[in-house]
Each structure stands twice: as structure tokens, then as C-alpha cells.
Amino acid sequence: MPYMSIIHKNNFNMRATKLVVLILTIAVNTAFAQKNFELSNTKIIPIQDSKTGGNYELYVELPEKYAENPDKAYPVLYYTDAVWHIEALSACQEFILEDVILVGISWQKDINEDLKEEVGAHVSRFRDYSISKHDNPEVQQKYQLGQAKTHLDFIRNDVITYVDNTYRTDPDSRTYFGYSLSGEFGAYILLTQPDTFNNYIIGSPSIKTDVPALAALNSEFGPFEASNRNSSLNANVFIAYGSLEEEEVTEPIEEFIKLLNDRRDNGLSLQREIIEGNHQTAFPMTAVRSAAWLSTAITHDSNTNNELSLWKVPQLNNAFINTSPEDKKDGIAVGELGVDTGDKETILTLAEEIADHKHGRFDSFLIVHKDTLIFESYYARGRIDLPHGQASATKAYTCLALGRAIQMGYLSMDDLDKTIIDFLNELDPTKFVEGAEKITLNKALTMRSGVRIDEEKWKEIEKDTNRLKGQGHVQVLLEHSEPITTASQSFKYQDDPGLVMQVLDAVVPSSAKDFIKTELLDKLGITNYKWRTDVSGLPTAGWGSSMTSRDMVKWGILVMNKGKWNGEQLIPKAYIDKALSRLLLTGDDDVYGGGKDVSKQGYGYYWWSADLKHGDTTYFASSAQGGGGQYIILVEELDLMVVITAHDNDNATLQLTAERIIPAFLK
């Protein structure tokens, strides 16, 4: 599948600076003024509107190496107001969008000469890009406003058809760029026929009086329904405006942004930026910033230096599927699916189904066999270099952090049977509820602390955050819980990992945060991550971390190798065995990611387990699991690991592993 080549991170800032200077120079000389120009690699092609008979021109600029890659299909960026925008976008193509075809659409050429003389060669834009008719009959008669639909028909039926038939284009990667009035036109396209483009760049749209019309179009399109993909706009949208623009301009834009956000549309990715400058001077940086944003929708490498969050990154236009993962010198050995091991066609078929949204909303899917990464794929918001929220998979990392403390001698395996209050010397036991001494590390690691606090009561407690700082968090829990009994110490999925993190923080010489970084993350070479801080001041233990998919692979390799990394024993083997074992059965009534071939769901130390059946054989699998569909699945018998990130709680990932992935590694 084609995807855009990217700029190396180490020279991005330098090249971007040069680009801004170049575009600013262009802006000073040519902003909003018609001019003659010559671009050696741009073809000017006449084209006629097949319905109205109007004559236009296309400015087509091909990538520099287009002729050298006859088998490659290219994304296309279409832009209106072509004469005004061509040089800025051409500069962006040179520096950022190197493998993108640019297609500029001119104003109508054969327009009324008297009107052209009075207003300018751009006069047709008032008619073609506007949504609504004018209230003044004389103005309406003169400019024929509100014909965006007619112009959109021309673009869909004539322009795109011509470009697709003439050049090697990727129909799944089309972008629209519009600024000012042509930005209004972009908003119209998005809410009427969003499938025209995959990506929309809408710069400072002139929608002062058009928000009601846009709201009506949104209502006509209909609300988003999670079960109906056709109800989604299915688009990446970049909206920007100048910081110095007047409120009468910016307030309607913010209303439009709210309208889009209020859709709660899972298929819509929206990036809003306020660019320094007024309506005119904000244009050059809008071009640069939107081009950088667009590049992240075309490639599986976000190239953002952590500037974008998972929720802000646009969704990939095309899935990136690689049966021969790149050696990134990150400590992960790589191989080739189908050559070194595994059934290539079986996995590729599944990957294509995932790309077609047949199995939910995946962001990444990786396979490791015999400690070698042999398959890597990214979808939607997944990127090779972007940390993905781990949700409850964070619990598995908390478990391993405690294991590291045991390996280093700050705790022992015997200490797992000691009560947690033995390690916390800042508590006042005289205020504890009955049974607090029953909570051992082993109980907390298996979600059996027995702590039970009424939800409404806890909401009141949380308002006084000072009481929850440090070990005060544990003090409050043990003061306000119901009595802890043998009956209450049954499996309940709650925030017991917070108790374990408190013990870790108490026993290591540094803080828990520093210990996790120095003794695990640094040793595994994990630098591109996020880990939230809890109200207690400690790292959140049950959720809140973000890791790249490749770094999830590292956690999995550490566990598959019984606590060893690069020959060093980081975690005791005995601890790993307990963590991954089925210490208790949790029942098969509600197996997350389960299905007909998944049974005997169990729990160890924050790692889940289940039997995965294929044919007449069952395979024991341990997994780190996080809400939304984050998984590190380990099938020790086959030396197999599956890593998944997703945004779909209604997933069947364990079933897919049993039914579709395991068979590919049985030959």
C-alpha cells in the first residue's frame, strides 16, 4: 500500500523554518493578489464543467520522482483559489508532502468580462464557494451566490474523474485545502458529501452568517450511530484561524467546531489550531501546520516529536501492513512473516479484514514469534512512534515493577504474604476498619483486597484531595471501607493496584516514579511513553500509562523470557510464573474479547488468563488487557505473542487469536 515518505526528525525543524521563510516571502509579494507565475514542474490543463459548460483550469504538480515509480499510487491534495495558493502549497510539497500530487482548481475563465474587469479574475469564487444566497436581491443578481452544490458536482464528476483517469492516484487518500471563502466551501463539502475527500483543511472559513445553514446540513446528514459506519463523516479535519482575527469571524468558527465535536463521531478526527496573525498573515503558517498534520494521515510514522496526542492524530487514510518489519535498532529482533515463520496469507487476510473494519476499530496489530517481530500493522489512530493509551494494561506493568523490586532485594517472595500496612509507616492503624490487617500483597495483586466503599461516599471523600496525598490515600481507604472480611475478599475489579504502588513507593530508595523509569523503562529502552500521576502523587497503578505498540512488545518479551532482558534477570522467574498463572478462576460469563473458543477465564497478578481452543487442542494464554482493546497476549506453548491496540470495548480479540492467529503458527 502506498504511503508518503517522511522527513527525518532531526532536520524537520530546520527545514520547516526555511519553509516558513519561503512562504512568508511569497505571502508578502503575492497575498490575495492575482499574478502571473511559472512553475517548471506544473502543468496547466483546461477542463470544462460538463453540466454548466464553464471553463476552468487545473494546476497539476506531480511529485519529483513520480516517473521513477511506475507502480506507485499517490495521494492527491486538491485546492481551490489555485492562483493564490499554488506557490505556498508547492513549497509544502517540496519540504513536507514530497509524495503527494497537487491539483489546483482555478476560478472560471470564461466569466462575464465586465464583471471580471470590475471585481477581478476571481469573481466566480463568490458564486462557486458560497453556501447561501444573499439577502440583497441586487447583490444576489450580480454574483449568483450560493452555488456550492453545483461547483461540488463539477469537482466530483469532472475534476476528480479526470485526475484519477490520468494519473496514478490513491482513491483512499484525497485531501481538500481551502482558505477563507474556499474554507467555507470545504465546510459545505464535509457536511454534504464527506466521502469526496478523506482529509479536510479548512483555514479561517468565512462563515459569519452561515452557521445555521451548516447546522441544518449536519442535521440533514444525520447523527452518528456507533453501529452504523455510514452515519459517520469518516474524515480527518484541520481547522485553523488567526489569533488576531475579529470575534465576528472567530466566534462562528468556534460554533462550527462545537457542532462537529457535538456529533461525538468516532470516525471524525478534528484538529483545531489558532495561528498567530490576522486573516491574511495567518495563511502561510496555516499551510505549513496543516501540511505537517496531513503528513501524519498518510504515513504510519507520526513524525511529531510527541507534539500530537493519540486523540489529535488524524486517522490513517490507508492501513500500513508490513510482513517484514523494519529494524529500528530499538532492541527488538525482526524477521519476515512467511519466510522465517508463520502462514503469511492467513495473517494478511485477517489484516485486510481489520483494515476494512470487519473486526472493530483496531489501531495496531503486531505478532512476535520466537522473540522475533515478524508482522506489524497500523490502522486508524495507530502509529509506530505514538504512545497509545493502555488503560488497565497499566496494571500488568505495575505488577512487573513490584517484581523488579523483589529482584533487587527491596522485597522478597515471602513478603507477598505480608499485610500491606506492614510496609506503610505513615498510617494510623487505630482508625482502621475491622479486618484491615487481612490485606496482603498477594490479595491486592489478585484484586481481593476486600476494600468496599460506597460510590457516593467516595465521591465526597475525593473532594478533599489533600487527604489523599501520599499514604493518606491508603489511610482514607482503610478508614472508610466497610469491614474487611473473608467474604468481602473475593475477586472484584477495582483500584487495588494503587495499594501495590504505595508499597513499591515505600520500599524502594527513590520514588516509585523514578524507580519504574530507572529500573524498568530505561533498561527496556522505553523513552517515548506517558504515565499519569494519581491524586496521591504516585504513578497511577491501574490505568493511565501510554506506550507505543513496539514498547508493548518489549514488555511482552520480558515476560516471555521469564523476567530476562538482554541476558539480565530483571524480575524473578518465580514471580513471573505466579503473575501469569491462573491463581483464581473469574468465570466465563463475561470474557473480555472472548468467544466460542475462549474459556476458563482466570487471573494472576494483574495478568488475565484463558484457554484458547483450536480444533481439539487448547492453548493456555496469559494477557495484559486494557479497556478499548489493548492486549499483550502470550501463548507460551507456541512461543507466540500478539500485541493489539484499539478503540473498541466490544472486541473479540481473544477469539480472533484462537480462531485466526494460532492456526498460522501450527505448521
XYZ file of C-alpha atoms in Angstrom:
667
model
C 0.000 0.000 0.000
C 1.362 3.446 -0.861
C 2.252 5.886 1.827
C 4.109 9.177 1.929
C 7.848 9.347 2.505
C 8.654 11.433 5.556
C 11.185 13.988 6.688
C 13.813 12.780 9.135
C 13.026 14.121 12.593
C 16.485 15.510 13.191
C 16.229 18.025 10.343
C 12.494 18.717 10.398
C 12.706 21.937 12.407
C 15.445 23.388 10.201
C 13.583 22.597 7.003
C 10.293 23.819 8.419
C 11.930 27.139 9.328
C 13.182 27.542 5.772
C 9.731 26.682 4.515
C 8.061 29.341 6.665
C 10.539 31.961 5.466
C 9.877 30.968 1.862
C 6.109 31.089 2.250
C 6.233 34.375 4.149
C 8.210 35.846 1.268
C 5.566 34.590 -1.135
C 2.822 35.979 1.073
C 4.364 39.445 1.216
C 4.700 39.588 -2.552
C 1.521 37.875 -3.642
C -1.016 37.615 -0.814
C -4.508 37.867 -2.183
C -3.403 39.413 -5.470
C -3.587 37.814 -8.895
C -0.182 37.343 -10.531
C 1.495 35.580 -13.408
C 3.742 32.735 -12.384
C 5.891 29.981 -13.768
C 6.485 26.645 -12.079
C 8.563 24.331 -14.195
C 7.020 21.088 -12.961
C 3.382 22.248 -13.052
C 1.044 21.520 -15.949
C -1.903 23.821 -16.646
C -4.757 21.765 -18.047
C -8.066 23.202 -19.369
C -11.197 21.478 -18.050
C -14.888 22.152 -18.594
C -17.800 21.744 -16.221
C -19.839 19.101 -18.032
C -23.111 20.480 -16.625
C -22.726 24.266 -16.762
C -20.231 24.487 -19.639
C -17.985 26.779 -17.601
C -14.274 26.612 -18.389
C -11.646 26.213 -15.663
C -8.010 25.195 -15.400
C -6.221 22.615 -13.294
C -2.709 23.227 -12.000
C -1.214 19.750 -11.643
C 2.124 19.304 -9.906
C 3.483 15.767 -9.708
C 5.979 14.519 -7.114
C 9.591 14.801 -8.198
C 10.054 11.035 -8.511
C 6.635 10.266 -9.984
C 8.072 8.931 -13.263
C 10.618 6.771 -11.428
C 7.923 4.836 -9.558
C 5.528 3.485 -12.221
C 3.831 1.063 -9.809
C 3.139 3.584 -7.075
C -0.215 5.297 -6.483
C -0.117 8.757 -4.886
C -2.312 10.747 -2.501
C -3.822 13.867 -4.057
C -4.296 17.272 -2.466
C -6.965 19.350 -4.234
C -7.125 23.073 -3.547
C -9.309 25.914 -4.747
C -8.270 29.561 -5.256
C -5.414 27.952 -7.171
C -3.530 31.089 -8.239
C -3.395 32.396 -4.684
C -2.348 29.130 -3.064
C -0.174 27.366 -5.595
C 3.235 28.610 -4.504
C 2.650 28.086 -0.789
C 1.410 24.536 -1.306
C 4.150 23.818 -3.821
C 6.666 24.788 -1.137
C 4.899 22.456 1.305
C 5.158 19.663 -1.261
C 8.886 20.277 -1.571
C 9.540 20.168 2.167
C 6.779 18.096 3.765
C 4.401 16.431 1.295
C 7.041 15.020 -1.011
C 4.947 12.152 -2.389
C 1.662 13.971 -2.936
C 0.115 15.119 -6.213
C -1.111 18.730 -6.053
C -4.165 19.720 -8.079
C -5.186 23.372 -8.024
C -8.616 24.344 -9.353
C -8.829 27.782 -10.948
C -11.649 30.278 -10.988
C -13.896 30.175 -14.028
C -12.017 31.562 -17.018
C -14.893 32.486 -19.344
C -16.738 34.732 -16.909
C -18.560 37.949 -17.825
C -15.809 40.343 -18.933
C -17.416 43.449 -17.447
C -17.778 41.703 -14.083
C -14.246 40.400 -14.307
C -12.976 43.884 -15.041
C -14.919 45.371 -12.127
C -14.235 42.727 -9.461
C -11.262 40.722 -10.677
C -10.452 37.359 -12.239
C -11.518 35.685 -9.000
C -15.147 36.811 -9.217
C -16.519 33.302 -9.803
C -15.341 32.215 -6.341
C -18.159 34.198 -4.705
C -20.649 32.072 -6.615
C -18.863 28.715 -6.539
C -17.702 28.593 -2.921
C -20.653 30.147 -1.087
C -23.371 28.173 0.672
C -26.219 30.681 0.897
C -27.860 33.256 -1.314
C -27.589 36.933 -0.380
C -30.485 38.790 1.238
C -29.988 41.753 -1.105
C -31.560 40.924 -4.488
C -29.171 43.210 -6.358
C -26.100 41.560 -4.819
C -27.571 38.132 -5.466
C -28.328 39.007 -9.084
C -24.806 40.263 -9.618
C -22.831 37.442 -8.019
C -25.258 34.473 -8.201
C -24.218 33.380 -4.707
C -24.932 30.026 -3.060
C -23.919 27.612 -5.816
C -21.533 25.465 -3.792
C -23.519 22.368 -4.723
C -23.053 22.993 -8.444
C -19.320 23.522 -8.015
C -19.007 20.415 -5.873
C -20.712 18.401 -8.612
C -18.100 19.731 -11.054
C -15.261 18.690 -8.755
C -16.677 15.232 -8.095
C -17.839 14.426 -11.617
C -15.234 16.145 -13.756
C -12.112 17.145 -11.828
C -11.587 14.046 -9.682
C -12.644 11.745 -12.515
C -10.117 13.361 -14.866
C -7.286 13.252 -12.324
C -7.957 9.622 -11.369
C -8.093 8.566 -15.022
C -4.945 10.456 -15.975
C -2.579 9.925 -13.046
C -1.704 7.141 -10.619
C -3.791 8.286 -7.684
C -4.760 6.695 -4.389
C -8.571 6.985 -4.181
C -8.404 6.374 -0.431
C -6.223 9.404 0.195
C -7.751 12.616 -1.118
C -7.432 15.962 0.632
C -9.187 19.303 0.213
C -7.474 22.592 1.086
C -9.471 25.809 1.291
C -8.895 29.171 2.945
C -11.321 31.984 3.719
C -14.294 31.653 1.332
C -12.914 28.422 -0.091
C -12.667 27.271 3.544
C -16.423 27.794 3.751
C -16.706 25.605 0.656
C -14.693 22.913 2.456
C -17.123 23.008 5.397
C -20.000 22.579 2.939
C -18.392 19.542 1.290
C -17.694 17.955 4.678
C -21.333 18.142 5.784
C -22.962 17.213 2.476
C -20.760 14.700 0.700
C -17.927 13.935 3.135
C -16.781 10.918 1.110
C -15.476 13.322 -1.557
C -12.259 13.662 0.447
C -10.621 11.800 3.298
C -8.968 14.887 4.769
C -10.225 18.467 5.014
C -8.039 21.505 5.650
C -10.310 24.431 6.423
C -8.440 27.657 7.032
C -10.232 30.644 8.558
C -13.558 29.843 6.866
C -15.773 32.825 6.041
C -18.914 31.562 7.757
C -20.024 34.686 9.647
C -23.702 34.148 8.851
C -23.613 30.536 7.695
C -23.510 28.541 10.945
C -27.303 27.990 10.900
C -27.004 26.673 7.335
C -24.158 24.366 8.368
C -26.164 23.176 11.371
C -29.068 22.368 9.053
C -26.750 20.397 6.760
C -25.429 18.493 9.776
C -28.973 17.628 10.851
C -29.829 16.539 7.330
C -26.787 14.268 7.222
C -27.937 12.739 10.488
C -26.426 11.875 13.895
C -23.580 9.448 14.411
C -24.507 5.916 15.452
C -21.679 3.652 16.573
C -23.308 0.629 14.949
C -23.639 2.335 11.560
C -20.404 3.290 9.833
C -22.342 5.165 7.142
C -23.577 7.602 9.796
C -20.020 8.845 10.319
C -18.378 11.679 8.444
C -15.322 9.404 8.274
C -12.938 12.302 7.818
C -9.876 13.989 9.250
C -10.459 17.721 9.683
C -7.943 20.503 10.345
C -9.497 23.874 11.199
C -7.419 26.984 11.891
C -7.856 30.722 12.151
C -5.725 33.739 13.040
C -5.231 34.870 16.619
C -5.823 38.489 15.609
C -8.999 37.933 13.641
C -12.115 39.733 14.831
C -14.619 37.982 17.083
C -17.301 38.198 14.416
C -15.044 35.906 12.369
C -13.760 33.570 15.079
C -16.968 33.028 17.060
C -18.802 31.375 14.135
C -15.752 29.183 13.514
C -15.808 28.061 17.143
C -19.543 27.358 16.806
C -18.790 25.203 13.767
C -16.081 23.340 15.671
C -18.531 22.738 18.526
C -21.090 21.478 16.033
C -18.590 18.880 14.806
C -17.470 17.901 18.305
C -21.060 17.522 19.445
C -21.544 14.789 16.859
C -19.366 12.522 19.043
C -18.434 10.902 15.786
C -15.880 8.108 16.221
C -14.938 8.348 12.556
C -14.212 12.069 12.762
C -10.790 13.320 13.828
C -10.674 17.073 14.433
C -7.606 19.249 14.931
C -8.141 22.912 15.867
C -5.307 25.416 15.781
C -5.087 29.137 16.372
C -2.327 30.580 14.212
C -0.538 33.776 15.159
C -1.612 36.609 12.870
C -4.657 38.135 11.228
C -6.752 36.751 8.393
C -4.031 37.372 5.816
C -0.825 36.815 7.763
C -2.034 33.581 9.362
C -2.249 31.930 5.946
C 1.434 30.912 5.470
C 1.667 29.118 8.804
C -1.763 27.566 8.261
C -0.344 26.000 5.100
C 2.739 24.724 6.946
C 0.920 23.413 10.017
C -1.813 21.734 8.006
C 0.737 20.114 5.687
C 2.569 18.666 8.700
C -0.776 17.469 10.074
C -1.700 15.927 6.727
C 1.576 14.030 6.573
C 0.531 12.146 9.705
C -2.634 10.914 7.975
C -0.616 9.440 5.123
C 2.141 7.615 6.967
C 2.287 5.195 9.901
C 5.098 7.294 11.417
C 3.587 10.398 13.016
C 6.927 12.278 12.861
C 5.636 14.628 15.530
C 8.251 14.538 18.286
C 5.356 13.952 20.729
C 3.508 17.086 19.584
C 0.336 15.164 18.769
C -1.674 13.112 21.219
C -3.445 9.928 20.262
C -6.751 11.793 20.266
C -5.481 14.567 17.984
C -3.681 12.486 15.381
C -5.711 12.096 12.177
C -6.833 8.630 11.242
C -4.692 6.860 8.667
C -6.042 7.070 5.131
C -4.604 3.629 4.423
C -3.628 0.833 6.756
C 0.119 0.199 6.986
C 0.681 -3.547 6.770
C 4.213 -4.910 6.899
C 5.207 -8.585 6.792
C 8.867 -7.634 7.136
C 9.115 -5.089 9.982
C 11.875 -2.514 9.882
C 14.861 -2.946 12.174
C 14.692 0.284 14.155
C 17.642 -0.597 16.397
C 15.287 -0.465 19.377
C 16.245 -3.789 20.958
C 13.600 -5.810 19.085
C 14.752 -8.517 16.682
C 12.851 -8.518 13.380
C 12.123 -11.180 10.791
C 9.751 -11.876 7.911
C 6.340 -13.472 8.123
C 6.007 -16.424 5.774
C 9.763 -16.727 5.328
C 11.073 -17.154 8.855
C 7.825 -18.489 10.283
C 4.043 -18.288 10.072
C 1.422 -18.520 7.351
C 1.626 -15.184 5.531
C -1.666 -15.396 3.626
C -3.656 -16.245 6.754
C -2.371 -13.213 8.650
C -2.617 -10.870 5.664
C -6.239 -11.857 5.119
C -7.017 -11.043 8.746
C -5.133 -7.737 8.497
C -7.102 -6.699 5.418
C -10.334 -7.531 7.228
C -9.202 -5.354 10.128
C -8.434 -2.550 7.672
C -11.986 -2.913 6.328
C -13.383 -2.506 9.884
C -14.753 -6.039 9.980
C -13.410 -6.660 13.497
C -13.919 -3.342 15.247
C -11.711 -0.285 15.481
C -8.105 -1.501 15.637
C -5.147 0.879 15.844
C -2.314 -1.661 15.674
C -1.742 -5.387 15.299
C 1.712 -6.944 15.799
C 2.941 -10.533 16.028
C 6.101 -11.819 17.703
C 7.174 -15.432 17.239
C 10.215 -16.875 18.971
C 11.268 -13.448 20.252
C 11.197 -12.015 16.709
C 8.815 -9.350 15.441
C 7.561 -10.764 12.144
C 4.422 -8.753 11.477
C 3.500 -5.135 12.141
C 0.422 -3.169 11.093
C -1.214 0.145 11.947
C -4.743 1.428 11.377
C -6.887 4.450 12.273
C -5.017 6.333 15.047
C -2.226 3.812 15.372
C 1.327 5.000 14.663
C 4.672 3.301 15.098
C 6.033 6.203 17.168
C 2.917 7.402 19.009
C 2.203 6.167 22.565
C -1.223 4.563 22.813
C -3.338 4.698 25.962
C -3.009 1.384 27.799
C -5.980 1.683 30.157
C -5.920 -1.338 32.505
C -2.944 -2.920 30.765
C -1.085 -0.493 33.052
C -1.858 -2.920 35.883
C 0.396 -5.509 34.246
C 3.271 -3.008 34.201
C 2.651 -2.185 37.883
C 2.913 -5.906 38.607
C 6.270 -6.089 36.845
C 7.546 -3.040 38.724
C 6.898 -4.819 42.026
C 8.698 -7.863 40.625
C 11.703 -5.692 39.837
C 11.787 -4.538 43.478
C 11.834 -8.191 44.570
C 14.697 -8.992 42.192
C 16.699 -6.102 43.646
C 16.102 -7.227 47.240
C 13.780 -4.467 48.425
C 11.144 -7.156 48.922
C 11.131 -10.933 48.955
C 8.766 -13.519 47.550
C 7.742 -14.274 51.157
C 6.720 -10.640 51.564
C 3.846 -11.260 49.152
C 2.012 -12.901 52.064
C 2.591 -9.958 54.417
C -0.054 -7.329 55.061
C 0.396 -4.087 53.112
C 0.246 -1.994 56.286
C 3.490 -3.647 57.395
C 5.264 -1.589 54.711
C 3.479 1.754 55.212
C 4.782 3.513 58.328
C 2.831 6.765 57.927
C -0.548 5.218 58.721
C -2.612 5.381 61.911
C -3.933 1.814 62.475
C -6.138 2.940 65.351
C -8.574 4.450 62.835
C -8.760 1.433 60.520
C -11.933 -0.555 59.982
C -12.053 -4.100 61.258
C -10.096 -6.549 59.117
C -7.657 -4.072 57.531
C -4.794 -6.371 58.567
C -6.167 -9.056 56.227
C -4.974 -7.195 53.107
C -1.744 -8.840 51.969
C 0.249 -8.009 48.858
C -0.931 -11.280 47.387
C -4.557 -10.272 47.954
C -4.024 -6.817 46.422
C -2.217 -8.306 43.404
C -5.205 -10.544 42.699
C -7.931 -7.916 43.196
C -9.020 -9.370 46.538
C -8.211 -6.594 49.000
C -11.800 -6.643 50.246
C -11.922 -2.826 50.371
C -15.512 -1.743 49.769
C -16.574 1.904 49.836
C -19.955 3.225 48.784
C -19.628 5.077 45.478
C -21.450 8.205 46.638
C -19.416 8.289 49.833
C -16.181 8.083 47.830
C -17.236 10.984 45.619
C -17.497 13.126 48.726
C -14.112 11.928 50.010
C -12.436 12.748 46.690
C -13.338 16.416 47.025
C -10.745 16.803 49.782
C -7.679 15.977 47.691
C -5.228 16.950 50.429
C -6.336 13.940 52.482
C -5.408 11.661 49.583
C -1.785 12.764 49.200
C 0.888 10.120 49.718
C -0.042 7.331 52.127
C -3.043 9.400 53.131
C -4.796 7.718 50.219
C -4.443 4.335 51.936
C -5.390 5.817 55.305
C -8.672 7.095 53.876
C -9.446 3.777 52.187
C -8.905 1.792 55.366
C -10.868 4.252 57.475
C -13.958 4.407 55.279
C -14.198 0.912 53.865
C -16.830 -1.473 55.106
C -15.342 -4.094 57.461
C -12.954 -6.364 55.553
C -13.969 -9.990 55.908
C -13.235 -13.311 54.323
C -16.414 -12.876 52.294
C -15.507 -9.403 51.063
C -12.045 -10.579 49.996
C -13.412 -12.021 46.790
C -12.327 -11.014 43.295
C -13.508 -7.534 42.393
C -12.023 -5.488 39.573
C -11.191 -2.220 41.330
C -8.240 0.008 42.255
C -6.234 -2.489 44.304
C -3.141 -1.718 42.182
C -2.995 1.632 43.972
C -2.204 -0.252 47.186
C 0.616 -2.111 45.456
C 2.055 1.135 44.089
C 2.029 2.557 47.618
C 4.080 -0.403 48.873
C 6.521 -0.048 45.969
C 6.979 3.646 46.716
C 7.591 2.861 50.399
C 10.239 0.163 49.927
C 12.435 1.475 47.099
C 15.138 4.041 47.932
C 13.842 6.550 45.385
C 10.237 7.300 44.461
C 8.108 4.736 42.669
C 8.122 7.009 39.611
C 11.921 7.203 39.484
C 12.276 3.501 40.225
C 9.986 2.465 37.372
C 11.834 4.753 34.969
C 15.354 3.787 36.008
C 14.921 0.084 36.705
C 12.434 -0.907 34.021
C 11.676 1.668 31.349
C 15.276 2.763 30.847
C 16.548 -0.806 30.845
C 13.961 -1.789 28.230
C 14.825 1.266 26.142
C 11.343 2.742 26.571
C 11.647 6.526 26.309
C 8.589 7.558 24.302
C 5.867 6.986 26.895
C 3.461 8.749 29.230
C 2.427 7.762 32.738
C -0.138 9.786 34.652
C 0.247 10.852 38.264
C -2.504 9.868 40.697
C -4.055 12.236 43.241
C -1.757 10.581 45.800
C 1.259 11.922 43.914
C 2.336 8.417 42.844
C 2.104 6.989 39.325
C -1.393 5.732 38.571
C -1.225 1.987 39.036
C -4.415 0.667 37.491
C -4.561 2.765 34.344
C -3.085 5.963 32.878
C 0.053 4.863 31.052
C 0.634 5.215 27.312
C 3.089 3.057 25.369
C 3.925 2.538 21.722
C 2.971 -0.846 20.288
C 6.637 -1.754 19.906
C 7.237 -0.955 23.561
C 4.327 -3.222 24.449
C 6.281 -5.886 22.567
C 9.237 -5.237 24.886
C 7.107 -5.781 27.987
C 5.860 -9.000 26.417
C 9.364 -10.254 25.566
C 10.474 -9.557 29.136
C 7.659 -11.737 30.439
C 8.009 -14.471 27.782
C 11.665 -14.769 28.769
C 10.755 -15.275 32.425
C 11.933 -11.849 33.527
C 15.137 -11.677 31.475
C 16.069 -8.805 29.156
C 19.275 -8.888 27.153
C 20.571 -11.630 29.433
C 19.909 -9.714 32.662
C 17.375 -11.103 35.131
C 15.212 -8.058 35.847
C 12.365 -9.940 37.552
C 12.459 -13.296 39.378
C 11.289 -16.248 37.307
C 9.198 -17.496 40.235
C 7.386 -14.162 40.371
C 6.689 -14.189 36.613
C 5.304 -17.720 36.872
C 2.877 -16.663 39.605
C 1.901 -13.457 37.818
C 0.952 -15.317 34.635
C -0.650 -18.360 36.232
C -4.358 -18.920 36.774
C -4.341 -18.248 40.508
C -8.117 -17.983 40.507
C -10.978 -18.539 38.088
C -13.085 -15.469 37.415
C -15.793 -17.178 35.361
C -16.799 -17.333 31.713
C -19.981 -15.271 31.912
C -18.298 -12.121 30.635
C -14.925 -12.761 28.998
C -13.440 -9.555 27.606
C -12.523 -10.196 23.965
C -13.894 -13.712 24.233
C -15.920 -16.011 22.026
C -16.851 -19.627 21.468
C -13.233 -20.835 21.613
C -12.248 -18.954 24.778
C -12.867 -20.475 28.189
C -11.713 -20.804 31.807
C -11.010 -17.123 32.288
C -8.626 -16.646 35.181
C -6.461 -14.097 36.928
C -2.896 -13.950 38.227
C -1.036 -10.820 39.332
C -2.923 -8.316 37.154
C -2.487 -10.663 34.161
C -5.554 -12.419 32.790
C -5.568 -15.984 31.504
C -7.801 -18.213 29.396
C -7.795 -21.398 27.370
C -7.837 -20.769 23.624
C -9.149 -23.685 21.615
C -8.295 -24.589 18.044
C -9.538 -27.890 16.745
C -9.175 -30.460 19.506
C -6.302 -28.643 21.216
C -6.396 -25.895 23.819
C -3.594 -23.431 24.451
C -3.121 -21.584 27.715
C -2.809 -17.834 27.124
C -1.889 -15.060 29.522
C -2.658 -11.469 28.665
C -2.351 -7.896 29.782
C -5.686 -6.271 28.975
C -6.858 -2.678 28.782
C -10.243 -1.135 28.072
C -10.765 -0.147 24.450
C -8.967 -3.268 23.296
C -5.320 -3.095 24.414
C -3.706 -6.532 24.615
C -0.394 -8.276 25.098
C -1.351 -11.919 24.526
C 1.213 -14.619 25.313
C 0.850 -18.245 24.211
C 3.912 -19.817 25.801
C 3.438 -23.261 24.260
C 3.781 -21.740 20.770
C 6.317 -19.059 21.772
C 3.797 -16.616 20.313
C 2.891 -13.049 21.238
C 0.100 -10.877 19.828
C 0.000 -7.138 20.548
C -3.158 -5.168 19.830
C -4.205 -1.557 20.410
C -7.719 -0.416 19.623
C -10.670 1.819 20.420
C -13.389 -0.763 20.782
C -14.626 -2.343 24.001
C -16.905 -4.634 22.030
C -13.976 -6.620 20.653
C -13.335 -10.327 20.146
C -9.551 -10.243 20.197
C -9.007 -13.452 22.193
C -11.425 -15.260 19.896
C -9.570 -13.932 16.832
C -6.325 -15.172 18.347
C -7.750 -18.663 18.828
C -9.578 -18.833 15.534
C -7.349 -16.913 13.116
C -3.851 -16.317 14.525
C -2.884 -19.529 16.315
C -3.556 -21.666 13.187
C -0.987 -19.628 11.253
C 1.742 -20.892 13.604
C 0.899 -24.574 13.883
C 2.722 -25.737 10.755
